[in-house]
Every structure is written in structure tokens, then in C-alpha cells.
Amino acid sequence: MARKLGKRTDQRMAMLRNQVSELLWYGEIETTVDRAKEVRRMAEKLITLAIRTYQDEVTVTKTKTGAKGEKTEVQFVNDGVKKLAARRRLMAELRDLKEMRAEKESKAAYVARIKDVRHPLIEKMFKEYAPKYDARATELGKGGGYTRILRTGTRRGDAAEVCILQLI
């Protein structure tokens, strides 16, 4: 049974989605133990969804006509049906985080780096986390267990039990 965490459903779901997005973007977050357990539940399901569908790609060949009438064949790699459905579900579940500009990176270099990426967190899920955890699952012979909770003690002020939730 899901924990209510002292919040109304809409507020609770918004908070959990934000924390799941932050966890997947930064790799770790600091929160209370009860929140961490709920965030872990959501994050592991989303990572599993990405793992199951990240290899579903379709190569499409299109004919383009140039300015002088010459025709050229261009190949594109599109998402397959299952990967597209998974991408849409991830976009519905996660907050869309913006790619940050690196220190001492020029604006032109930043724009060139992010010009093809519309949803950086979703791309990170399919290109970084899914292959990494899929290889880990084949190596260990089992899936799941993508996160760990490290308890750090109690918070000063309200004595809430605090922990660090990390991606492994």
C-alpha cells in the first residue's frame, strides 16, 4: 500500500514526480526515509520500462529532392512502437528538466550541444541508464535493485529520519 506522506494526492504525486526526476537527473537525492521508499518504487518501475524498450528502433529510408531536382536517399533511425509508447509514458511521469550550461562553456557551444535533444532526461534514460542496467542485469542474472538507501540519521528540528537515495 502506498504511503500518504501527510499530503493530498495531487500534491503527493507532484512531489514524488519531482523527486524521481531529480534522482534520475543527478543520481542521488537527500530526503526522508518514507519519501525515499516511494521514490524508489516509482524510479525502479520507470528504469525497468526503459530497459525493456530501449533497443526497439526502426530504420526508415526517405527520398529527398534537392534544389536542382536531384533525388537522394536519406536514412533515419526512429523509435519503434514499444519504445515510442515507453517514451511517451516517461514524458508523462517525469518532469522535463533543462540541460544546464557547463562552466566556461560558450553560448554557441551550449546551443550546438543541445540542439538535437528536446527532452534531456528521457534521452538520458534510454541512452545511459537502460544500457548500463541491462548489462548489469545480464551479468548478475537478475533485474531490479537499481537504487540504494543510505540512512544518515535524524534531521534537526523535527527528528525525521533522513537518508540519501542513490542510483547504483
Short mmCIF file of the C-alpha atoms (twelve columns), coordinates in Angstrom:
data_MODEL
# 
_entry.id   MODEL 
# 
loop_
_atom_site.group_PDB 
_atom_site.id 
_atom_site.type_symbol 
_atom_site.label_atom_id 
_atom_site.label_alt_id 
_atom_site.label_comp_id 
_atom_site.label_asym_id 
_atom_site.label_seq_id 
_atom_site.Cartn_x 
_atom_site.Cartn_y 
_atom_site.Cartn_z 
_atom_site.pdbx_PDB_model_num 
ATOM 1   C CA . MET A 1   0.000  0.000   0.000   1 
ATOM 2   C CA . ALA A 2   1.276  3.449   -0.878  1 
ATOM 3   C CA . ARG A 3   2.240  5.894   1.839   1 
ATOM 4   C CA . LYS A 4   0.249  9.115   2.059   1 
ATOM 5   C CA . LEU A 5   3.158  11.187  3.406   1 
ATOM 6   C CA . GLY A 6   0.795  13.715  5.001   1 
ATOM 7   C CA . LYS A 7   -0.242 15.268  1.691   1 
ATOM 8   C CA . ARG A 8   -3.240 15.297  -0.621  1 
ATOM 9   C CA . THR A 9   -2.994 13.001  -3.642  1 
ATOM 10  C CA . ASP A 10  -2.212 15.708  -6.207  1 
ATOM 11  C CA . GLN A 11  0.448  17.301  -4.002  1 
ATOM 12  C CA . ARG A 12  1.953  13.919  -3.125  1 
ATOM 13  C CA . MET A 13  2.151  12.785  -6.746  1 
ATOM 14  C CA . ALA A 14  3.707  16.107  -7.832  1 
ATOM 15  C CA . MET A 15  6.303  15.880  -5.060  1 
ATOM 16  C CA . LEU A 16  7.170  12.271  -5.912  1 
ATOM 17  C CA . ARG A 17  7.439  13.003  -9.640  1 
ATOM 18  C CA . ASN A 18  9.757  15.910  -8.907  1 
ATOM 19  C CA . GLN A 19  11.928 13.771  -6.652  1 
ATOM 20  C CA . VAL A 20  12.053 10.901  -9.152  1 
ATOM 21  C CA . SER A 21  13.091 13.357  -11.870 1 
ATOM 22  C CA . GLU A 22  15.801 14.833  -9.650  1 
ATOM 23  C CA . LEU A 23  17.045 11.359  -8.696  1 
ATOM 24  C CA . LEU A 24  17.312 10.267  -12.328 1 
ATOM 25  C CA . TRP A 25  18.965 13.538  -13.374 1 
ATOM 26  C CA . TYR A 26  21.517 13.949  -10.580 1 
ATOM 27  C CA . GLY A 27  21.951 10.316  -9.487  1 
ATOM 28  C CA . GLU A 28  21.178 10.918  -5.806  1 
ATOM 29  C CA . ILE A 29  18.891 12.955  -3.564  1 
ATOM 30  C CA . GLU A 30  18.583 13.537  0.163   1 
ATOM 31  C CA . THR A 31  15.114 13.058  1.605   1 
ATOM 32  C CA . THR A 32  13.195 11.320  4.392   1 
ATOM 33  C CA . VAL A 33  13.127 7.530   4.509   1 
ATOM 34  C CA . ASP A 34  9.382  7.212   3.770   1 
ATOM 35  C CA . ARG A 35  9.633  9.503   0.755   1 
ATOM 36  C CA . ALA A 36  12.726 7.647   -0.435  1 
ATOM 37  C CA . LYS A 37  10.885 4.330   -0.351  1 
ATOM 38  C CA . GLU A 38  8.081  5.748   -2.516  1 
ATOM 39  C CA . VAL A 39  10.509 7.449   -4.901  1 
ATOM 40  C CA . ARG A 40  12.445 4.186   -5.212  1 
ATOM 41  C CA . ARG A 41  9.241  2.345   -6.178  1 
ATOM 42  C CA . MET A 42  8.456  4.798   -8.970  1 
ATOM 43  C CA . ALA A 43  12.035 5.158   -10.221 1 
ATOM 44  C CA . GLU A 44  12.674 1.435   -10.488 1 
ATOM 45  C CA . LYS A 45  9.491  0.905   -12.497 1 
ATOM 46  C CA . LEU A 46  10.469 3.662   -14.930 1 
ATOM 47  C CA . ILE A 47  14.017 2.342   -15.314 1 
ATOM 48  C CA . THR A 48  12.641 -1.149  -15.974 1 
ATOM 49  C CA . LEU A 49  10.327 0.284   -18.638 1 
ATOM 50  C CA . ALA A 50  13.301 1.970   -20.330 1 
ATOM 51  C CA . ILE A 51  15.394 -1.218  -20.153 1 
ATOM 52  C CA . ARG A 52  12.699 -3.338  -21.792 1 
ATOM 53  C CA . THR A 53  12.219 -0.979  -24.741 1 
ATOM 54  C CA . TYR A 54  15.496 0.879   -25.412 1 
ATOM 55  C CA . GLN A 55  16.554 -1.404  -28.286 1 
ATOM 56  C CA . ASP A 56  13.284 -1.059  -30.228 1 
ATOM 57  C CA . GLU A 57  14.372 1.081   -33.198 1 
ATOM 58  C CA . VAL A 58  13.290 1.187   -36.836 1 
ATOM 59  C CA . THR A 59  15.444 2.370   -39.761 1 
ATOM 60  C CA . VAL A 60  13.469 4.433   -42.269 1 
ATOM 61  C CA . THR A 61  14.726 5.455   -45.720 1 
ATOM 62  C CA . LYS A 62  13.310 8.641   -47.231 1 
ATOM 63  C CA . THR A 63  13.899 10.196  -50.630 1 
ATOM 64  C CA . LYS A 64  14.678 13.902  -50.566 1 
ATOM 65  C CA . THR A 65  14.586 16.111  -53.632 1 
ATOM 66  C CA . GLY A 66  17.275 18.767  -53.800 1 
ATOM 67  C CA . ALA A 67  17.009 22.315  -55.161 1 
ATOM 68  C CA . LYS A 68  18.082 21.237  -58.664 1 
ATOM 69  C CA . GLY A 69  15.795 18.218  -58.752 1 
ATOM 70  C CA . GLU A 70  18.302 15.539  -57.792 1 
ATOM 71  C CA . LYS A 71  16.983 12.827  -55.506 1 
ATOM 72  C CA . THR A 72  18.969 11.487  -52.561 1 
ATOM 73  C CA . GLU A 73  18.265 8.643   -50.179 1 
ATOM 74  C CA . VAL A 74  18.450 9.573   -46.501 1 
ATOM 75  C CA . GLN A 75  18.213 7.063   -43.648 1 
ATOM 76  C CA . PHE A 76  16.698 7.909   -40.267 1 
ATOM 77  C CA . VAL A 77  16.535 5.841   -37.086 1 
ATOM 78  C CA . ASN A 78  13.130 6.212   -35.468 1 
ATOM 79  C CA . ASP A 79  11.684 4.764   -32.275 1 
ATOM 80  C CA . GLY A 80  9.776  1.524   -32.652 1 
ATOM 81  C CA . VAL A 81  6.207  1.207   -31.437 1 
ATOM 82  C CA . LYS A 82  7.087  -0.060  -27.950 1 
ATOM 83  C CA . LYS A 83  9.881  2.460   -27.431 1 
ATOM 84  C CA . LEU A 84  7.644  5.304   -28.561 1 
ATOM 85  C CA . ALA A 85  4.930  4.249   -26.104 1 
ATOM 86  C CA . ALA A 86  7.531  3.979   -23.333 1 
ATOM 87  C CA . ARG A 87  8.963  7.391   -24.224 1 
ATOM 88  C CA . ARG A 88  5.501  8.955   -24.006 1 
ATOM 89  C CA . ARG A 89  4.829  7.290   -20.667 1 
ATOM 90  C CA . LEU A 90  8.159  8.526   -19.291 1 
ATOM 91  C CA . MET A 91  7.369  12.029  -20.535 1 
ATOM 92  C CA . ALA A 92  4.032  11.888  -18.713 1 
ATOM 93  C CA . GLU A 93  5.566  10.612  -15.476 1 
ATOM 94  C CA . LEU A 94  8.733  12.727  -15.267 1 
ATOM 95  C CA . ARG A 95  9.326  16.455  -15.103 1 
ATOM 96  C CA . ASP A 96  11.128 17.866  -18.111 1 
ATOM 97  C CA . LEU A 97  14.480 19.093  -16.806 1 
ATOM 98  C CA . LYS A 98  16.598 21.523  -18.761 1 
ATOM 99  C CA . GLU A 99  20.182 20.763  -19.725 1 
ATOM 100 C CA . MET A 100 22.483 23.111  -17.815 1 
ATOM 101 C CA . ARG A 101 25.303 25.065  -19.386 1 
ATOM 102 C CA . ALA A 102 28.723 23.883  -18.227 1 
ATOM 103 C CA . GLU A 103 31.202 26.196  -16.581 1 
ATOM 104 C CA . LYS A 104 33.277 28.172  -19.105 1 
ATOM 105 C CA . GLU A 105 31.168 26.836  -21.979 1 
ATOM 106 C CA . SER A 106 30.356 29.400  -24.631 1 
ATOM 107 C CA . LYS A 107 26.757 30.002  -25.587 1 
ATOM 108 C CA . ALA A 108 27.413 28.792  -29.135 1 
ATOM 109 C CA . ALA A 109 28.918 25.526  -27.862 1 
ATOM 110 C CA . TYR A 110 25.982 25.048  -25.466 1 
ATOM 111 C CA . VAL A 111 23.426 25.608  -28.238 1 
ATOM 112 C CA . ALA A 112 25.300 23.226  -30.558 1 
ATOM 113 C CA . ARG A 113 25.392 20.564  -27.834 1 
ATOM 114 C CA . ILE A 114 21.678 20.667  -27.034 1 
ATOM 115 C CA . LYS A 115 20.183 21.457  -30.459 1 
ATOM 116 C CA . ASP A 116 19.094 17.856  -31.189 1 
ATOM 117 C CA . VAL A 117 17.923 16.981  -27.666 1 
ATOM 118 C CA . ARG A 118 14.374 18.026  -26.848 1 
ATOM 119 C CA . HIS A 119 13.940 16.073  -23.620 1 
ATOM 120 C CA . PRO A 120 17.339 15.536  -21.973 1 
ATOM 121 C CA . LEU A 121 16.135 13.372  -19.063 1 
ATOM 122 C CA . ILE A 122 14.261 10.984  -21.356 1 
ATOM 123 C CA . GLU A 123 17.310 10.703  -23.618 1 
ATOM 124 C CA . LYS A 124 19.486 10.021  -20.568 1 
ATOM 125 C CA . MET A 125 17.118 7.211   -19.561 1 
ATOM 126 C CA . PHE A 126 17.328 5.485   -22.963 1 
ATOM 127 C CA . LYS A 127 20.965 6.171   -23.847 1 
ATOM 128 C CA . GLU A 128 22.712 5.957   -20.485 1 
ATOM 129 C CA . TYR A 129 20.697 4.175   -17.797 1 
ATOM 130 C CA . ALA A 130 18.937 1.496   -19.873 1 
ATOM 131 C CA . PRO A 131 22.106 0.010   -21.460 1 
ATOM 132 C CA . LYS A 132 24.005 0.256   -18.160 1 
ATOM 133 C CA . TYR A 133 21.364 -1.530  -16.090 1 
ATOM 134 C CA . ASP A 134 20.598 -4.045  -18.852 1 
ATOM 135 C CA . ALA A 135 24.260 -5.095  -18.900 1 
ATOM 136 C CA . ARG A 136 24.208 -5.272  -15.108 1 
ATOM 137 C CA . ALA A 137 21.091 -7.466  -15.174 1 
ATOM 138 C CA . THR A 138 22.644 -9.924  -17.647 1 
ATOM 139 C CA . GLU A 139 25.856 -10.013 -15.625 1 
ATOM 140 C CA . LEU A 140 24.094 -10.684 -12.317 1 
ATOM 141 C CA . GLY A 141 21.325 -12.814 -13.800 1 
ATOM 142 C CA . LYS A 142 18.516 -10.740 -12.284 1 
ATOM 143 C CA . GLY A 143 16.900 -7.361  -12.812 1 
ATOM 144 C CA . GLY A 144 15.868 -4.653  -10.389 1 
ATOM 145 C CA . GLY A 145 17.729 -3.163  -7.472  1 
ATOM 146 C CA . TYR A 146 18.773 -0.002  -9.277  1 
ATOM 147 C CA . THR A 147 18.732 2.199   -6.166  1 
ATOM 148 C CA . ARG A 148 20.092 2.110   -2.637  1 
ATOM 149 C CA . ILE A 149 19.019 3.915   0.529   1 
ATOM 150 C CA . LEU A 150 21.754 5.092   2.899   1 
ATOM 151 C CA . ARG A 151 20.342 6.229   6.233   1 
ATOM 152 C CA . THR A 152 22.104 9.300   7.612   1 
ATOM 153 C CA . GLY A 153 20.333 9.821   10.931  1 
ATOM 154 C CA . THR A 154 17.665 12.252  12.062  1 
ATOM 155 C CA . ARG A 155 17.000 15.769  10.888  1 
ATOM 156 C CA . ARG A 156 17.430 18.567  13.368  1 
ATOM 157 C CA . GLY A 157 14.174 20.359  14.062  1 
ATOM 158 C CA . ASP A 158 11.586 17.648  13.503  1 
ATOM 159 C CA . ALA A 159 13.663 14.499  14.136  1 
ATOM 160 C CA . ALA A 160 12.592 12.986  10.818  1 
ATOM 161 C CA . GLU A 161 14.721 10.045  9.718   1 
ATOM 162 C CA . VAL A 162 16.788 11.267  6.735   1 
ATOM 163 C CA . CYS A 163 18.573 9.244   4.067   1 
ATOM 164 C CA . ILE A 164 20.377 9.535   0.767   1 
ATOM 165 C CA . LEU A 165 18.740 7.751   -2.146  1 
ATOM 166 C CA . GLN A 166 21.254 6.841   -4.884  1 
ATOM 167 C CA . LEU A 167 21.278 5.109   -8.203  1 
ATOM 168 C CA . ILE A 168 23.711 2.200   -8.131  1 
# 
